[in-house]
Amino acid sequence: MTQKTNLRHRVTIADIALRAGVSKGAVSYALNGRPGISEVTRQRILKIADDIGWYPNSAARALSGARAGACGLVLARPARTLAFETFFMELIAGIETELSSRSVGLTLQVVHDLEAEMAVYRRWWAERRVDGVLVVDPRLEDPRVELIEQLGLPAVIIGGPEGIGSLSAVWSDDAGAVVDVVRYLARLGHERIARVAGVPEFRSTEVRTEAYLATMAELSLPPRVVTTDFMAESGARVTRQLLADPLPPTAIIYDSEVLAVAGLGAAHEMGLSVPRDVSLVAWDDSTYCQVVHPPLTAVRRDIPAMGSHGASALLALIDDGVITRTGEARGQLMTRGTTARPPHTPVASSRGTSSGSV
Amino acid sequence: MTQKTNLRHRVTIADIALRAGVSKGAVSYALNGRPGISEVTRQRILKIADDIGWYPNSAARALSGARAGACGLVLARPARTLAFETFFMELIAGIETELSSRSVGLTLQVVHDLEAEMAVYRRWWAERRVDGVLVVDPRLEDPRVELIEQLGLPAVIIGGPEGIGSLSAVWSDDAGAVVDVVRYLARLGHERIARVAGVPEFRSTEVRTEAYLATMAELSLPPRVVTTDFMAESGARVTRQLLADPLPPTAIIYDSEVLAVAGLGAAHEMGLSVPRDVSLVAWDDSTYCQVVHPPLTAVRRDIPAMGSHGASALLALIDDGVITRTGEARGQLMTRGTTARPPHTPVASSRGTSSGSV
DNA sequence: GGAGGAAGGTGAAACGGGTAAGTGGGCTCT
DNA sequence: AGAGCCCACTTACCCGTTTCACCTTCCTCC
């Protein structure tokens, strides 16, 4: 009986109006906290709505010019890369805390490339499926920015550095953290510090490489950068290549955690001892960094915070048209078991001492 | 000008109808491939729709009794657990391949507990925000099943074993894979094989434990099961406890990859050599299993396939009311570098020989 | 040559909630 | 006591799409 009623007939504001003996319009005003309804009637309507279990139909609400009540996130990395990047899951968790507290949904789509990502933006916006989007992995030449501006689609770029075009943005101070890491290693006495970077098309890769090069130059140390496609195999391969060099680096900074874990595995596989023979630093901390042996020294960013700030900025943009540009706190270097003095280094080399001033 | 036009006026079927000189109804029939329109008119309408860049308004479509065009997925594990479980990202990637090929969206929500998860189902269904949901981590006493049946919400349970209630389900043959692993270890000569399980409330945990116990009994080996909360620290801790035992296990089977990686780290930390001193097996393979050193022997399941089959089953349920129950292929044991003969074992012990017959 | 039927439409009514414009009734002010 | 005004509603239409009940025309068949 009850079952059948539930299945057959959705509860609408018309039902509430009928029971309350008022018009649909009055019910709508009451439910939306708008003026024009006496407090006693409003309470009566709210009680009836609660009693008969009314929920607004999201489609009807969206149709009458209001919000879709959802934000979108497109992930355009290959699925294989996504799976082991804990970054995205942490980011999503952070986004959710903000969105769900405001009863806004998150619509997710995984695609293969930028073209497909842009097609999704077009479709979502044309269908009014989302009110705005969060954009990750900003690129050097990013065609998404132009499209989004042209569409008038509210968007927040996550990952910076800095904003692009006229869009809202949330980013972390990667350059600063890179400087910290390089100086820390130099202070330990390292001179041959290599950087294993991610894909060069990403802005985050470039800004980190530039900060690395600048700091190395400042310390008069020889730079060495190799790029990867963020895949673990690639991280292991370049680590093997670097360490097989006649003059191998004594420290390696990786651009992701999975690259670092793969690098650690590769070093062990070559019979090297970490950190005795080589020091390793991961970018982005995670459980994996902490449980491998030895635990990885890593740059820890508050990724959930970046997600929730991004979501918050997006809602502000959607609701009030406010463009926000927020730099997050600089990543913290968590020194653990994979960094130590370089092998065969005098306790105080001339360079080590001079770099100790930073 | 063009900009202004785009921003101010959405393209609707009324515009198409006007240009084509037909009624709105005719346009709707044409666009949805329904009969009642001549082929030539249909083509003319489709061309006009394409020319003026028409997209269906998802809200209007959903409102007139049709589909919401989205499926839902609620993740109720704590965010910290989610981040390092590559399982979920792989599952989502698999779900997406199926959904996006049919232009159905995926709405995601991350919550803290079962209560909140159920509240989300209620709300989504009441608001008609989704057409159905994918439910993960089925439990022994699962209150979600009753709620979903009561709501009449189309749902597919992912992760089994087997279906629950009247719902569609997709699961993997975990019991079979556990039998494979235990027998493989026994054949290597292991007698003290421990199992590090996940949270006991999950059905997957129970079915694996039962299969483990049955196989151990069958082989006349002493069973030992410890449970964890799936957190890495917990995996490291129980590993240390197990290995510090006066009569420690010579092989450990973990219930997730992160537990196994943490266990490997703990073993190394204790100065043990893997696999010489102890053999380790991970459940669910991942990049991390392959890049740590030595690479972890692991049970590999095709998780994206499970996701896409789940999504496919859900769409079949939504569209045609078809209840599907699919057991996926049994997980494959990928033997790598963390399993070997137990220490100090004669090449052919009586038990080792007898168990070799399986 | 009129019944019957199908093809190819038309027009209007849902769907559920938002909201501008109107409408009484009671109150205040002078 | 009449003008003016505000409160608390009601009425009516909007949003964009689907769908249902008709309504023409034209063709076929006996």
mmCIF file of C-alpha atoms (C1' of nucleotides) in Angstrom, chain B residues 13 16 26-34 42 45-46 49 54 61, chain D residues 18:
data_model
loop_
_atom_site.group_PDB
_atom_site.id
_atom_site.type_symbol
_atom_site.label_atom_id
_atom_site.label_comp_id
_atom_site.label_asym_id
_atom_site.label_seq_id
_atom_site.Cartn_x
_atom_site.Cartn_y
_atom_site.Cartn_z
ATOM 1 C CA ILE B 13 13.597 22.576 -30.242
ATOM 2 C CA ILE B 16 14.401 24.137 -34.833
ATOM 3 C CA ALA B 26 7.661 16.684 -35.006
ATOM 4 C CA VAL B 27 11.114 17.898 -34.060
ATOM 5 C CA SER B 28 11.083 15.790 -30.920
ATOM 6 C CA TYR B 29 10.122 12.700 -32.900
ATOM 7 C CA ALA B 30 12.817 13.385 -35.454
ATOM 8 C CA LEU B 31 15.563 13.950 -32.886
ATOM 9 C CA ASN B 32 14.692 10.862 -30.916
ATOM 10 C CA GLY B 33 14.505 8.565 -33.904
ATOM 11 C CA ARG B 34 10.880 7.773 -33.353
ATOM 12 C CA ARG B 42 13.822 13.933 -40.295
ATOM 13 C CA ILE B 45 15.430 18.623 -38.932
ATOM 14 C CA LEU B 46 18.618 16.851 -37.910
ATOM 15 C CA ALA B 49 19.611 21.009 -35.225
ATOM 16 C CA TRP B 54 21.211 22.320 -30.467
ATOM 17 C CA ARG B 61 14.273 15.917 -20.669
ATOM 18 C "C1'" DT D 18 7.880 14.266 -24.347
#
